[in-house]
Tab-separated table of C-alpha atoms and ligand atoms in Angstrom:
chain	number	residue	atom	x	y	z
V	225	MET	CA	-16.253	11.783	2.076
V	226	ASN	CA	-18.186	13.173	4.974
V	227	SER	CA	-17.699	12.978	8.667
V	228	PRO	CA	-18.133	9.679	10.456
V	229	SER	CA	-21.635	8.794	11.501
V	230	PRO	CA	-22.305	8.944	15.233
V	231	ALA	CA	-20.094	6.729	17.297
V	232	GLY	CA	-21.538	3.894	19.285
V	233	GLN	CA	-23.899	2.630	16.644
V	234	ASN	CA	-22.484	-0.822	17.279
V	235	GLY	CA	-22.685	-0.413	21.004
V	236	GLY	CA	-22.591	-3.768	22.742
V	237	ASP	CA	-23.843	-5.775	19.813
V	238	SER	CA	-21.605	-8.715	20.487
V	239	GLN	CA	-19.105	-10.044	22.898
V	240	ALA	CA	-16.326	-8.996	20.603
V	241	SER	CA	-17.351	-5.380	20.858
V	242	ILE	CA	-17.026	-5.554	24.606
V	243	LYS	CA	-13.650	-7.242	24.615
V	244	ARG	CA	-11.825	-5.712	21.680
V	245	GLY	CA	-13.901	-2.729	20.672
V	246	LEU	CA	-15.095	-2.095	17.147
V	247	TRP	CA	-14.758	0.713	14.667
V	248	SER	CA	-17.051	3.481	15.786
V	249	SER	CA	-18.877	3.377	12.454
V	250	ARG	CA	-18.812	2.011	8.957
V	251	MET	CA	-17.252	5.255	7.842
V	252	ALA	CA	-14.490	4.886	10.398
V	253	PHE	CA	-13.572	1.520	8.965
V	254	ILE	CA	-13.658	2.816	5.410
V	255	LEU	CA	-11.400	5.685	6.374
V	256	ALA	CA	-8.917	3.515	8.203
V	257	ALA	CA	-8.789	0.985	5.384
V	258	THR	CA	-8.435	3.795	2.865
V	259	GLY	CA	-5.740	5.354	5.027
V	260	SER	CA	-3.847	2.105	4.817
V	261	ALA	CA	-4.438	1.632	1.108
V	262	VAL	CA	-3.738	5.174	-0.050
V	263	GLY	CA	-0.088	5.911	0.474
V	264	LEU	CA	3.226	6.098	-1.271
V	265	GLY	CA	2.057	3.208	-3.421
V	266	ASN	CA	-0.443	5.467	-5.164
V	267	ILE	CA	1.482	8.680	-5.469
V	268	TRP	CA	5.100	7.580	-5.545
V	269	LYS	CA	5.118	4.033	-6.857
V	270	PHE	CA	2.247	3.858	-9.316
V	271	PRO	CA	3.491	6.705	-11.537
V	272	TYR	CA	7.064	5.507	-11.619
V	273	ILE	CA	6.308	1.870	-12.400
V	274	THR	CA	3.828	3.023	-15.030
V	275	GLY	CA	6.582	5.143	-16.543
V	276	GLU	CA	9.062	2.276	-16.456
V	277	ASN	CA	6.614	-0.121	-18.043
V	278	GLY	CA	5.518	2.009	-20.933
V	279	GLY	CA	2.167	3.455	-19.834
V	280	GLY	CA	-1.309	2.536	-21.120
V	281	ALA	CA	-1.040	-1.238	-21.516
V	282	PHE	CA	0.488	-1.532	-18.063
V	283	VAL	CA	-2.275	0.620	-16.576
V	284	LEU	CA	-4.901	-1.570	-18.203
V	285	VAL	CA	-3.374	-4.733	-16.754
V	286	TYR	CA	-3.113	-3.044	-13.384
V	287	LEU	CA	-6.804	-2.084	-13.447
V	288	LEU	CA	-7.691	-5.623	-14.430
V	289	CYS	CA	-5.628	-6.967	-11.531
V	290	ILE	CA	-7.442	-4.661	-9.117
V	291	ALA	CA	-10.843	-5.845	-10.316
V	292	VAL	CA	-10.211	-9.554	-10.781
V	293	VAL	CA	-7.612	-10.229	-8.114
V	294	GLY	CA	-7.437	-7.340	-5.661
V	295	LEU	CA	-11.086	-6.653	-4.905
V	296	PRO	CA	-12.123	-10.314	-4.392
V	297	ILE	CA	-9.113	-10.890	-2.139
V	298	MET	CA	-9.818	-7.757	-0.141
V	299	MET	CA	-13.308	-9.086	0.523
V	300	ALA	CA	-11.844	-12.442	1.543
V	301	GLU	CA	-9.304	-10.902	3.915
V	302	ILE	CA	-11.849	-8.694	5.663
V	303	LEU	CA	-14.232	-11.610	5.942
V	304	ILE	CA	-11.579	-13.884	7.474
V	305	GLY	CA	-10.615	-11.177	9.947
V	306	ARG	CA	-14.179	-10.472	11.003
V	307	ARG	CA	-15.086	-14.131	11.351
V	308	GLY	CA	-11.930	-14.912	13.302
V	309	GLY	CA	-12.322	-11.839	15.478
V	310	ALA	CA	-8.675	-11.756	16.573
V	311	SER	CA	-5.224	-10.873	15.291
V	312	PRO	CA	-4.574	-12.313	11.808
V	313	ILE	CA	-2.555	-15.352	12.822
V	314	ARG	CA	-4.947	-16.231	15.627
V	315	SER	CA	-7.984	-15.635	13.401
V	316	MET	CA	-6.642	-18.051	10.825
V	317	ARG	CA	-6.010	-20.599	13.547
V	318	THR	CA	-9.496	-20.195	15.041
V	319	LEU	CA	-11.124	-20.635	11.661
V	320	THR	CA	-9.139	-23.758	10.833
V	321	GLU	CA	-9.578	-25.344	14.248
V	322	ARG	CA	-13.262	-24.595	14.421
V	323	ASP	CA	-13.899	-26.475	11.198
V	324	GLY	CA	-11.237	-29.140	11.620
V	325	HIS	CA	-8.832	-27.977	8.906
V	326	ASN	CA	-5.084	-28.103	8.883
V	327	PRO	CA	-3.767	-25.365	11.220
V	328	ALA	CA	-0.800	-24.929	8.874
V	329	TRP	CA	-3.010	-22.509	6.932
V	330	ARG	CA	-1.961	-19.810	9.312
V	331	ILE	CA	1.298	-19.682	7.346
V	332	THR	CA	-0.678	-17.263	5.143
V	333	ALA	CA	-0.727	-14.716	7.911
V	334	VAL	CA	2.906	-15.459	8.798
V	335	VAL	CA	4.095	-14.677	5.259
V	336	GLY	CA	2.027	-11.513	5.477
V	337	VAL	CA	3.540	-10.345	8.735
V	338	LEU	CA	7.049	-10.952	7.441
V	339	ALA	CA	6.285	-9.054	4.234
V	340	ALA	CA	4.886	-6.152	6.240
V	341	PHE	CA	8.106	-5.978	8.222
V	342	LEU	CA	10.329	-5.990	5.136
V	343	ILE	CA	8.193	-3.432	3.322
V	344	LEU	CA	8.095	-1.037	6.231
V	345	SER	CA	11.906	-0.961	6.319
V	346	PHE	CA	12.167	0.744	2.926
V	347	TYR	CA	8.750	2.408	3.035
V	348	SER	CA	10.050	4.462	5.922
V	349	VAL	CA	13.053	5.585	3.875
V	350	ILE	CA	10.766	6.892	1.119
V	351	GLY	CA	8.469	8.379	3.751
V	352	GLY	CA	11.579	10.250	4.897
V	353	TRP	CA	12.014	11.727	1.399
V	354	ALA	CA	8.462	13.061	1.603
V	355	VAL	CA	9.145	14.633	4.993
V	356	SER	CA	12.317	16.258	3.749
V	357	TYR	CA	10.485	17.854	0.819
V	358	ILE	CA	8.156	19.657	3.215
V	359	GLY	CA	11.119	21.777	4.232
V	360	THR	CA	12.503	22.034	0.722
V	361	SER	CA	9.191	23.467	-0.497
V	362	ALA	CA	8.599	25.712	2.463
V	363	SER	CA	12.027	27.311	2.158
V	364	GLY	CA	11.161	28.541	-1.321
V	365	GLU	CA	14.133	26.640	-2.703
V	366	LEU	CA	12.111	25.224	-5.586
V	367	VAL	CA	10.776	28.509	-6.952
V	368	GLY	CA	11.572	29.003	-10.610
V	369	LYS	CA	14.149	26.222	-10.716
V	370	SER	CA	14.943	24.354	-13.920
V	371	ALA	CA	14.410	20.630	-14.297
V	372	GLU	CA	18.152	20.039	-13.900
V	373	ALA	CA	18.363	22.073	-10.722
V	374	ILE	CA	15.407	20.177	-9.269
V	375	GLY	CA	17.028	16.893	-10.281
V	376	GLY	CA	20.188	18.077	-8.557
V	377	ILE	CA	18.347	18.726	-5.298
V	378	PHE	CA	16.975	15.195	-5.413
V	379	SER	CA	20.274	13.498	-6.202
V	380	GLY	CA	21.856	15.592	-3.469
V	381	LEU	CA	19.391	14.096	-1.012
V	382	LEU	CA	19.986	10.524	-2.186
V	383	GLY	CA	23.729	10.974	-2.165
V	384	ASN	CA	23.866	11.835	1.500
V	385	PRO	CA	23.339	8.802	3.746
V	386	TRP	CA	23.332	10.859	6.937
V	387	THR	CA	20.548	13.146	5.795
V	388	LEU	CA	18.539	10.163	4.640
V	389	LEU	CA	19.136	8.464	7.958
V	390	GLY	CA	17.856	11.494	9.828
V	391	TRP	CA	14.582	11.593	7.880
V	392	HIS	CA	14.144	7.827	8.037
V	393	THR	CA	14.602	7.982	11.811
V	394	LEU	CA	12.068	10.769	12.171
V	395	PHE	CA	9.506	8.990	10.030
V	396	MET	CA	9.908	5.696	11.879
V	397	ALA	CA	9.614	7.504	15.210
V	398	LEU	CA	6.301	9.034	14.107
V	399	VAL	CA	5.003	5.600	13.165
V	400	MET	CA	6.128	4.015	16.425
V	401	PHE	CA	4.553	6.823	18.384
V	402	VAL	CA	1.066	6.128	17.047
V	403	VAL	CA	1.314	2.350	17.058
V	404	GLY	CA	2.655	2.337	20.596
V	405	ARG	CA	-0.374	4.255	21.814
V	406	GLY	CA	-2.847	1.906	20.176
V	407	LEU	CA	-4.378	2.389	16.804
V	408	ARG	CA	-7.723	3.893	16.930
V	409	GLY	CA	-7.809	7.059	18.958
V	410	GLY	CA	-5.961	9.405	16.661
V	411	LEU	CA	-6.070	7.459	13.461
V	412	GLU	CA	-9.770	7.760	12.731
V	413	ARG	CA	-9.812	11.467	13.236
V	414	ALA	CA	-6.644	12.157	11.283
V	415	VAL	CA	-7.783	10.186	8.278
V	416	THR	CA	-11.180	11.891	8.144
V	417	ILE	CA	-9.582	15.240	7.473
V	418	LEU	CA	-6.384	14.357	5.702
V	419	MET	CA	-7.577	12.016	2.987
V	420	PRO	CA	-10.062	14.476	1.479
V	421	ALA	CA	-7.443	17.230	1.730
V	422	LEU	CA	-4.921	15.144	-0.169
V	423	PHE	CA	-7.516	14.535	-2.848
V	424	VAL	CA	-8.143	18.259	-3.249
V	425	LEU	CA	-4.458	19.083	-3.512
V	426	LEU	CA	-3.959	16.395	-6.100
V	427	LEU	CA	-6.785	17.981	-8.077
V	428	ILE	CA	-4.969	21.313	-7.870
V	429	VAL	CA	-1.832	19.768	-9.345
V	430	VAL	CA	-3.912	18.106	-12.046
V	431	GLY	CA	-5.347	21.558	-12.742
V	432	TYR	CA	-1.827	22.896	-13.128
V	433	ALA	CA	-0.913	19.941	-15.356
V	434	MET	CA	-3.758	20.978	-17.657
V	435	THR	CA	-2.093	24.328	-18.206
V	436	THR	CA	1.212	22.836	-19.341
V	437	GLY	CA	-0.064	22.228	-22.852
V	438	HIS	CA	0.915	18.570	-22.601
V	439	PHE	CA	-2.120	17.254	-20.751
V	440	GLY	CA	-3.343	15.300	-23.774
V	441	GLU	CA	0.017	13.611	-24.072
V	442	GLY	CA	-0.138	12.599	-20.421
V	443	VAL	CA	-3.654	11.233	-20.811
V	444	ALA	CA	-2.631	9.298	-23.909
V	445	PHE	CA	0.395	7.869	-22.123
V	446	LEU	CA	-1.800	6.611	-19.307
V	447	PHE	CA	-4.820	5.425	-21.221
V	448	GLN	CA	-3.753	4.474	-24.743
V	449	PRO	CA	-2.521	0.926	-24.481
V	450	ASP	CA	0.449	0.002	-26.624
V	451	PHE	CA	0.856	-3.704	-25.997
V	452	SER	CA	4.236	-3.846	-27.669
V	453	LYS	CA	5.593	-2.075	-24.588
V	454	LEU	CA	4.207	-4.603	-22.143
V	455	THR	CA	6.533	-7.348	-20.916
V	456	THR	CA	5.711	-10.404	-18.813
V	457	ALA	CA	7.829	-8.908	-16.071
V	458	GLY	CA	5.597	-5.830	-16.358
V	459	VAL	CA	2.512	-7.972	-15.811
V	460	LEU	CA	4.047	-9.349	-12.622
V	461	VAL	CA	4.826	-5.824	-11.447
V	462	ALA	CA	1.211	-4.799	-12.130
V	463	LEU	CA	-0.103	-7.782	-10.204
V	464	GLY	CA	2.236	-7.216	-7.286
V	465	HIS	CA	1.308	-3.561	-7.225
V	466	ALA	CA	-2.408	-4.383	-7.061
V	467	PHE	CA	-1.654	-6.180	-3.794
V	468	PHE	CA	0.684	-3.506	-2.527
V	469	THR	CA	-1.595	-0.586	-3.219
V	470	LEU	CA	-4.680	-2.224	-1.689
V	471	SER	CA	-2.646	-3.352	1.359
V	472	LEU	CA	-3.378	-6.988	0.619
V	473	GLY	CA	-1.403	-10.113	1.365
V	474	MET	CA	-0.037	-8.554	4.531
V	475	ALA	CA	-2.755	-9.434	6.969
V	476	VAL	CA	-3.561	-5.736	7.305
V	477	MET	CA	-7.117	-5.982	6.030
V	478	MET	CA	-7.592	-9.076	8.178
V	479	ALA	CA	-6.498	-7.160	11.237
V	480	TYR	CA	-8.764	-4.218	10.397
V	481	GLY	CA	-11.641	-6.551	9.501
V	482	SER	CA	-11.513	-8.074	12.957
V	483	TYR	CA	-12.784	-4.782	14.373
V	484	LEU	CA	-15.669	-4.571	11.920
V	485	SER	CA	-19.245	-4.870	13.123
V	486	LYS	CA	-21.393	-7.683	11.718
V	487	ASN	CA	-23.942	-5.348	10.246
V	488	VAL	CA	-21.557	-3.560	7.891
V	489	SER	CA	-21.440	-4.758	4.290
V	490	ILE	CA	-18.006	-6.110	3.419
V	491	VAL	CA	-18.828	-5.944	-0.258
V	492	LYS	CA	-19.769	-2.294	-0.370
V	493	THR	CA	-16.925	-1.141	1.824
V	494	SER	CA	-14.359	-3.104	-0.208
V	495	ILE	CA	-15.640	-1.547	-3.391
V	496	VAL	CA	-15.484	1.946	-1.933
V	497	VAL	CA	-11.905	1.467	-0.700
V	498	SER	CA	-10.714	0.004	-4.003
V	499	VAL	CA	-12.326	2.739	-6.050
V	500	MET	CA	-10.861	5.519	-3.914
V	501	ASP	CA	-7.438	3.925	-3.979
V	502	THR	CA	-7.473	3.533	-7.734
V	503	GLY	CA	-8.822	7.052	-8.138
V	504	VAL	CA	-5.923	8.554	-6.210
V	505	ALA	CA	-3.379	6.595	-8.248
V	506	LEU	CA	-4.876	7.680	-11.563
V	507	LEU	CA	-5.068	11.291	-10.392
V	508	ALA	CA	-1.401	11.121	-9.448
V	509	GLY	CA	-0.638	9.848	-12.937
V	510	LEU	CA	-2.681	12.656	-14.500
V	511	ALA	CA	-0.819	15.169	-12.370
V	512	ILE	CA	2.643	13.857	-13.125
V	513	PHE	CA	2.905	12.752	-16.757
V	514	PRO	CA	1.903	16.060	-18.376
V	515	ILE	CA	4.652	17.698	-16.299
V	516	VAL	CA	7.094	15.007	-17.407
V	517	PHE	CA	6.350	15.628	-21.084
V	518	ALA	CA	6.193	19.398	-20.796
V	519	ASN	CA	9.708	19.443	-19.368
V	520	GLY	CA	11.266	16.799	-21.546
V	521	LEU	CA	11.785	14.501	-18.572
V	522	GLU	CA	12.032	10.742	-18.776
V	523	PRO	CA	8.830	8.838	-17.792
V	524	GLY	CA	10.960	5.829	-16.897
V	525	ALA	CA	13.145	7.804	-14.489
V	526	GLY	CA	12.446	5.344	-11.671
V	527	PRO	CA	11.794	5.849	-7.977
V	528	GLY	CA	12.699	9.543	-8.065
V	529	LEU	CA	10.015	10.410	-10.617
V	530	ILE	CA	7.596	12.333	-8.414
V	531	PHE	CA	10.413	14.088	-6.579
V	532	GLN	CA	11.690	15.394	-9.887
V	533	THR	CA	8.369	16.370	-11.447
V	534	LEU	CA	6.098	17.685	-8.720
V	535	PRO	CA	8.658	20.092	-7.245
V	536	LEU	CA	9.112	21.453	-10.745
V	537	ALA	CA	5.388	22.108	-10.988
V	538	PHE	CA	5.264	23.707	-7.558
V	539	GLY	CA	8.240	25.853	-8.467
V	540	GLN	CA	6.343	27.276	-11.418
V	541	MET	CA	2.761	27.689	-10.263
V	542	PRO	CA	1.498	30.713	-8.344
V	543	TRP	CA	1.498	30.072	-4.594
V	544	GLY	CA	3.695	27.101	-5.432
V	545	SER	CA	5.695	27.101	-2.210
V	546	LEU	CA	2.491	27.010	-0.208
V	547	PHE	CA	0.842	24.299	-2.299
V	548	GLY	CA	4.071	22.327	-2.429
V	549	THR	CA	4.491	22.443	1.328
V	550	LEU	CA	0.887	21.379	1.857
V	551	PHE	CA	1.234	18.632	-0.697
V	552	PHE	CA	4.287	17.092	0.919
V	553	ILE	CA	2.694	17.370	4.341
V	554	LEU	CA	-0.284	15.415	3.057
V	555	LEU	CA	1.939	12.915	1.283
V	556	THR	CA	3.713	12.390	4.572
V	557	PHE	CA	0.393	11.795	6.290
V	558	ALA	CA	-0.710	9.355	3.605
V	559	ALA	CA	2.561	7.483	4.025
V	560	TRP	CA	2.224	7.667	7.782
V	561	THR	CA	-1.256	6.089	7.938
V	562	SER	CA	-0.046	3.316	5.623
V	563	ALA	CA	3.137	2.724	7.596
V	564	ILE	CA	1.148	2.517	10.819
V	565	SER	CA	-0.922	-0.257	9.290
V	566	LEU	CA	2.287	-2.040	8.258
V	567	LEU	CA	3.736	-2.015	11.752
V	568	GLU	CA	0.460	-3.023	13.416
V	569	PRO	CA	0.433	-6.719	12.392
V	570	VAL	CA	4.074	-7.144	13.393
V	571	VAL	CA	3.390	-5.624	16.800
V	572	GLU	CA	0.243	-7.712	17.308
V	573	TRP	CA	2.260	-10.797	16.485
V	574	LEU	CA	4.938	-9.979	19.061
V	575	GLU	CA	2.328	-9.227	21.691
V	576	GLU	CA	0.567	-12.494	21.113
V	577	LYS	CA	3.459	-14.791	20.440
V	578	LYS	CA	6.046	-13.451	22.824
V	579	GLY	CA	3.691	-11.984	25.396
V	580	MET	CA	5.394	-8.609	25.152
V	581	THR	CA	3.598	-5.404	26.101
V	582	ARG	CA	2.308	-3.041	23.434
V	583	VAL	CA	5.070	-0.549	24.014
V	584	SER	CA	7.951	-3.002	24.062
V	585	SER	CA	6.655	-4.804	20.950
V	586	THR	CA	6.400	-1.490	19.167
V	587	VAL	CA	9.868	-0.428	20.170
V	588	GLY	CA	11.351	-3.836	19.317
V	589	ALA	CA	9.707	-4.141	15.916
V	590	GLY	CA	10.281	-0.475	15.104
V	591	ILE	CA	13.987	-0.571	15.861
V	592	ALA	CA	14.492	-3.795	13.909
V	593	CYS	CA	12.750	-2.229	10.914
V	594	TRP	CA	14.735	0.952	11.285
V	595	LEU	CA	18.001	-1.009	11.265
V	596	LEU	CA	17.048	-2.885	8.116
V	597	GLY	CA	16.092	0.433	6.531
V	598	ILE	CA	19.715	1.511	6.813
V	599	ALA	CA	20.630	-1.115	4.218
V	600	SER	CA	18.153	0.498	1.816
V	601	ILE	CA	19.618	3.915	2.522
V	602	LEU	CA	23.138	2.744	1.787
V	603	SER	CA	22.060	1.036	-1.403
V	604	LEU	CA	21.066	4.485	-2.726
V	605	ASN	CA	24.603	5.779	-2.425
V	606	VAL	CA	27.584	3.963	-0.864
V	607	TRP	CA	26.323	0.516	-1.878
V	608	SER	CA	24.698	1.506	-5.149
V	609	ASP	CA	26.814	-1.106	-6.983
V	610	VAL	CA	26.106	-3.884	-4.534
V	611	THR	CA	23.693	-6.422	-6.010
V	612	PRO	CA	23.651	-9.329	-3.537
V	613	LEU	CA	21.652	-11.765	-5.675
V	614	GLY	CA	22.867	-10.423	-9.007
V	615	MET	CA	24.092	-13.857	-10.094
V	616	PHE	CA	20.482	-14.957	-10.626
V	617	ALA	CA	18.968	-13.653	-13.840
V	618	MET	CA	15.773	-12.745	-12.023
V	619	PHE	CA	17.576	-10.421	-9.612
V	620	GLU	CA	20.150	-9.034	-11.984
V	621	GLY	CA	21.198	-5.466	-11.282
V	622	LYS	CA	18.980	-5.187	-8.224
V	623	THR	CA	20.357	-3.307	-5.233
V	624	ILE	CA	19.245	-4.175	-1.703
V	625	PHE	CA	16.505	-1.592	-1.962
V	626	ASP	CA	15.316	-3.006	-5.307
V	627	LEU	CA	15.481	-6.529	-3.927
V	628	LEU	CA	13.358	-5.763	-0.882
V	629	ASP	CA	10.781	-4.148	-3.115
V	630	PHE	CA	10.814	-6.980	-5.634
V	631	VAL	CA	10.794	-9.871	-3.195
V	632	THR	CA	7.932	-8.415	-1.174
V	633	ALA	CA	5.696	-6.867	-3.821
V	634	SER	CA	6.290	-9.318	-6.648
V	635	ILE	CA	6.748	-12.572	-4.736
V	636	MET	CA	5.517	-12.569	-1.150
V	637	LEU	CA	2.323	-10.568	-1.589
V	638	PRO	CA	1.003	-12.492	-4.587
V	639	LEU	CA	1.891	-15.705	-2.763
V	640	ALA	CA	0.068	-14.705	0.409
V	641	GLY	CA	-2.829	-13.484	-1.736
V	642	LEU	CA	-2.975	-16.805	-3.530
V	643	LEU	CA	-3.153	-18.601	-0.192
V	644	VAL	CA	-5.952	-16.317	1.001
V	645	ALA	CA	-7.914	-16.981	-2.181
V	646	VAL	CA	-7.516	-20.742	-1.872
V	647	PHE	CA	-8.327	-20.691	1.816
V	648	ALA	CA	-11.485	-18.643	1.334
V	649	GLY	CA	-12.556	-20.342	-1.871
V	650	TRP	CA	-11.755	-23.956	-1.150
V	651	ILE	CA	-11.333	-24.470	2.584
V	652	MET	CA	-13.952	-22.305	4.248
V	653	THR	CA	-17.529	-23.492	4.004
V	654	ARG	CA	-19.869	-21.880	1.560
V	655	GLU	CA	-22.355	-21.186	4.356
V	656	ALA	CA	-19.766	-19.264	6.339
V	657	LEU	CA	-18.862	-17.175	3.305
V	658	GLU	CA	-22.469	-16.506	2.430
V	659	SER	CA	-23.354	-15.385	5.903
V	660	GLU	CA	-20.359	-13.023	6.100
V	661	LEU	CA	-20.837	-11.439	2.697
V	662	ALA	CA	-24.651	-11.303	2.796
V	663	MET	CA	-24.917	-10.612	-0.918
V	664	PRO	CA	-27.719	-11.349	-3.366
V	665	ALA	CA	-27.264	-14.853	-4.810
V	666	GLY	CA	-26.048	-13.703	-8.229
V	667	GLY	CA	-23.391	-11.451	-6.771
V	668	PHE	CA	-22.249	-14.133	-4.403
V	669	SER	CA	-21.808	-16.692	-7.170
V	670	LEU	CA	-19.791	-14.197	-9.150
V	671	TRP	CA	-17.457	-13.575	-6.219
V	672	TYR	CA	-17.298	-17.260	-5.288
V	673	ASN	CA	-16.328	-18.382	-8.761
V	674	THR	CA	-13.826	-15.588	-9.083
V	675	ILE	CA	-12.078	-16.386	-5.820
V	676	ARG	CA	-12.128	-20.134	-6.504
V	677	TYR	CA	-10.991	-20.111	-10.109
V	678	VAL	CA	-10.154	-16.808	-11.709
V	679	THR	CA	-8.042	-15.266	-8.946
V	680	PRO	CA	-5.836	-18.269	-8.133
V	681	ILE	CA	-5.347	-19.166	-11.774
V	682	ALA	CA	-4.455	-15.590	-12.729
V	683	VAL	CA	-1.933	-15.291	-9.915
V	684	ALA	CA	-0.454	-18.730	-10.575
V	685	VAL	CA	-0.106	-18.144	-14.311
V	686	VAL	CA	1.662	-14.814	-13.928
V	687	PHE	CA	3.915	-16.317	-11.319
V	688	ILE	CA	4.914	-19.436	-13.189
V	689	TYR	CA	5.370	-17.544	-16.417
V	690	ASN	CA	7.877	-15.304	-14.728
V	691	LEU	CA	9.790	-18.102	-13.096
V	692	VAL	CA	10.225	-20.035	-16.308
Y	903	LIG	N1	-1.089	0.377	0.431
Y	903	LIG	C1	-0.008	1.197	0.866
Y	903	LIG	C2	0.410	2.122	-0.257
Y	903	LIG	O1	-0.094	2.057	-1.326
Y	903	LIG	C3	1.172	0.401	1.296
Y	903	LIG	C4	0.816	-0.654	2.255
Y	903	LIG	C5	0.948	-1.939	1.894
Y	903	LIG	C6	0.300	-0.354	3.481
Y	903	LIG	C7	0.568	-2.938	2.739
Y	903	LIG	C8	-0.087	-1.340	4.336
Y	903	LIG	C9	0.047	-2.639	3.968
Y	903	LIG	O2	1.258	2.936	-0.075
């Protein structure tokens, strides 16, 4: 990635650019969208769900979901946002009213905004873990520690609700700070530097993983599909994660698309963002699994996986405290840019619907999210046996934290995504789609048929299969 091209290239090209402003360049949009997409989902969640679901076959399904479901929907969301030229809910309304369709379609954006709110509540708790590990690394506490000792540090963190609350509060405050000031000033600049830096540090950890003598095992775990390990529930997790990791189904890409200039290619930018996002996730897997195998850890260890493996690696490599500190700083930034994009649609909705100011919407939404996050914190310790919907087979054994994750990623996001696909593929006119995407005819037909048939059918099948 290089620096953004000169600002102002879109200067005054439409009314929208005068009223709402636009991204200063194509690169700025790519960086912001990548900043939203690349986050805890890639580095924290992808490796642990891959471990829980047996590796290669799951990864293959996930990649398929990105290509067949995620990428076409990302294009659709950006296109809807740009055409509507307003906040997601208003954009959906404009598009339906303009062409005389049922305004109820804006429910798509409503589901998205609600999902964003629920996700941010626990995302901030995990973001807090990342922040806390900056200090843990910097203090030199990890140097030369055994796997058990490192595991002990992590369970110590989870076992203490007050510590978790402190980090969760700090993380949420950081998010509110940026969102309250308006998105674009700092965000563009921060992402330009931080994303490439995160990439480089991940490469360093992959380099270390190569020296463990178990790199081949890690590669095989990730890329050799063993379909006997794949369950239908695993397929749903892979599908939900494709939405989560690309920030889809939450009106985020719609919101960002509304600031995109007409002369930028939606197709190319969507491909770039998806490829970078997938690249970071796979690199994280390549960094983590060799360390797991080299130390006899359990790939299916769950949400704590990266906090039990990476610190181990940093504790053993030369300059480990330095690299570890840098790594957790960057992880925090990656989580931060994603969390900002999660709060943004909620805040826009409050501003528009309730006529609140930017600052009061941010404070209101932020505090509500923070409060809900406390339930996730408690479910890691004091309430670890509480499974509110445990009587239903589908939710068996799921704590509040697990439930929030499952209901959002595996139910709400695919549902919102399905609605986006149907809206773009069946409700919007072909002319409108063609003019927004400006693709060669063959490419357009491919996308059009995918979004009309393949995407909705794939999502519906996985969904229904899991319900039955
Ligand atoms: N895509 C982000 C991640 O992978 C999470 C996210 C989801 C951010 C939805 C914004 C919207 O961590």
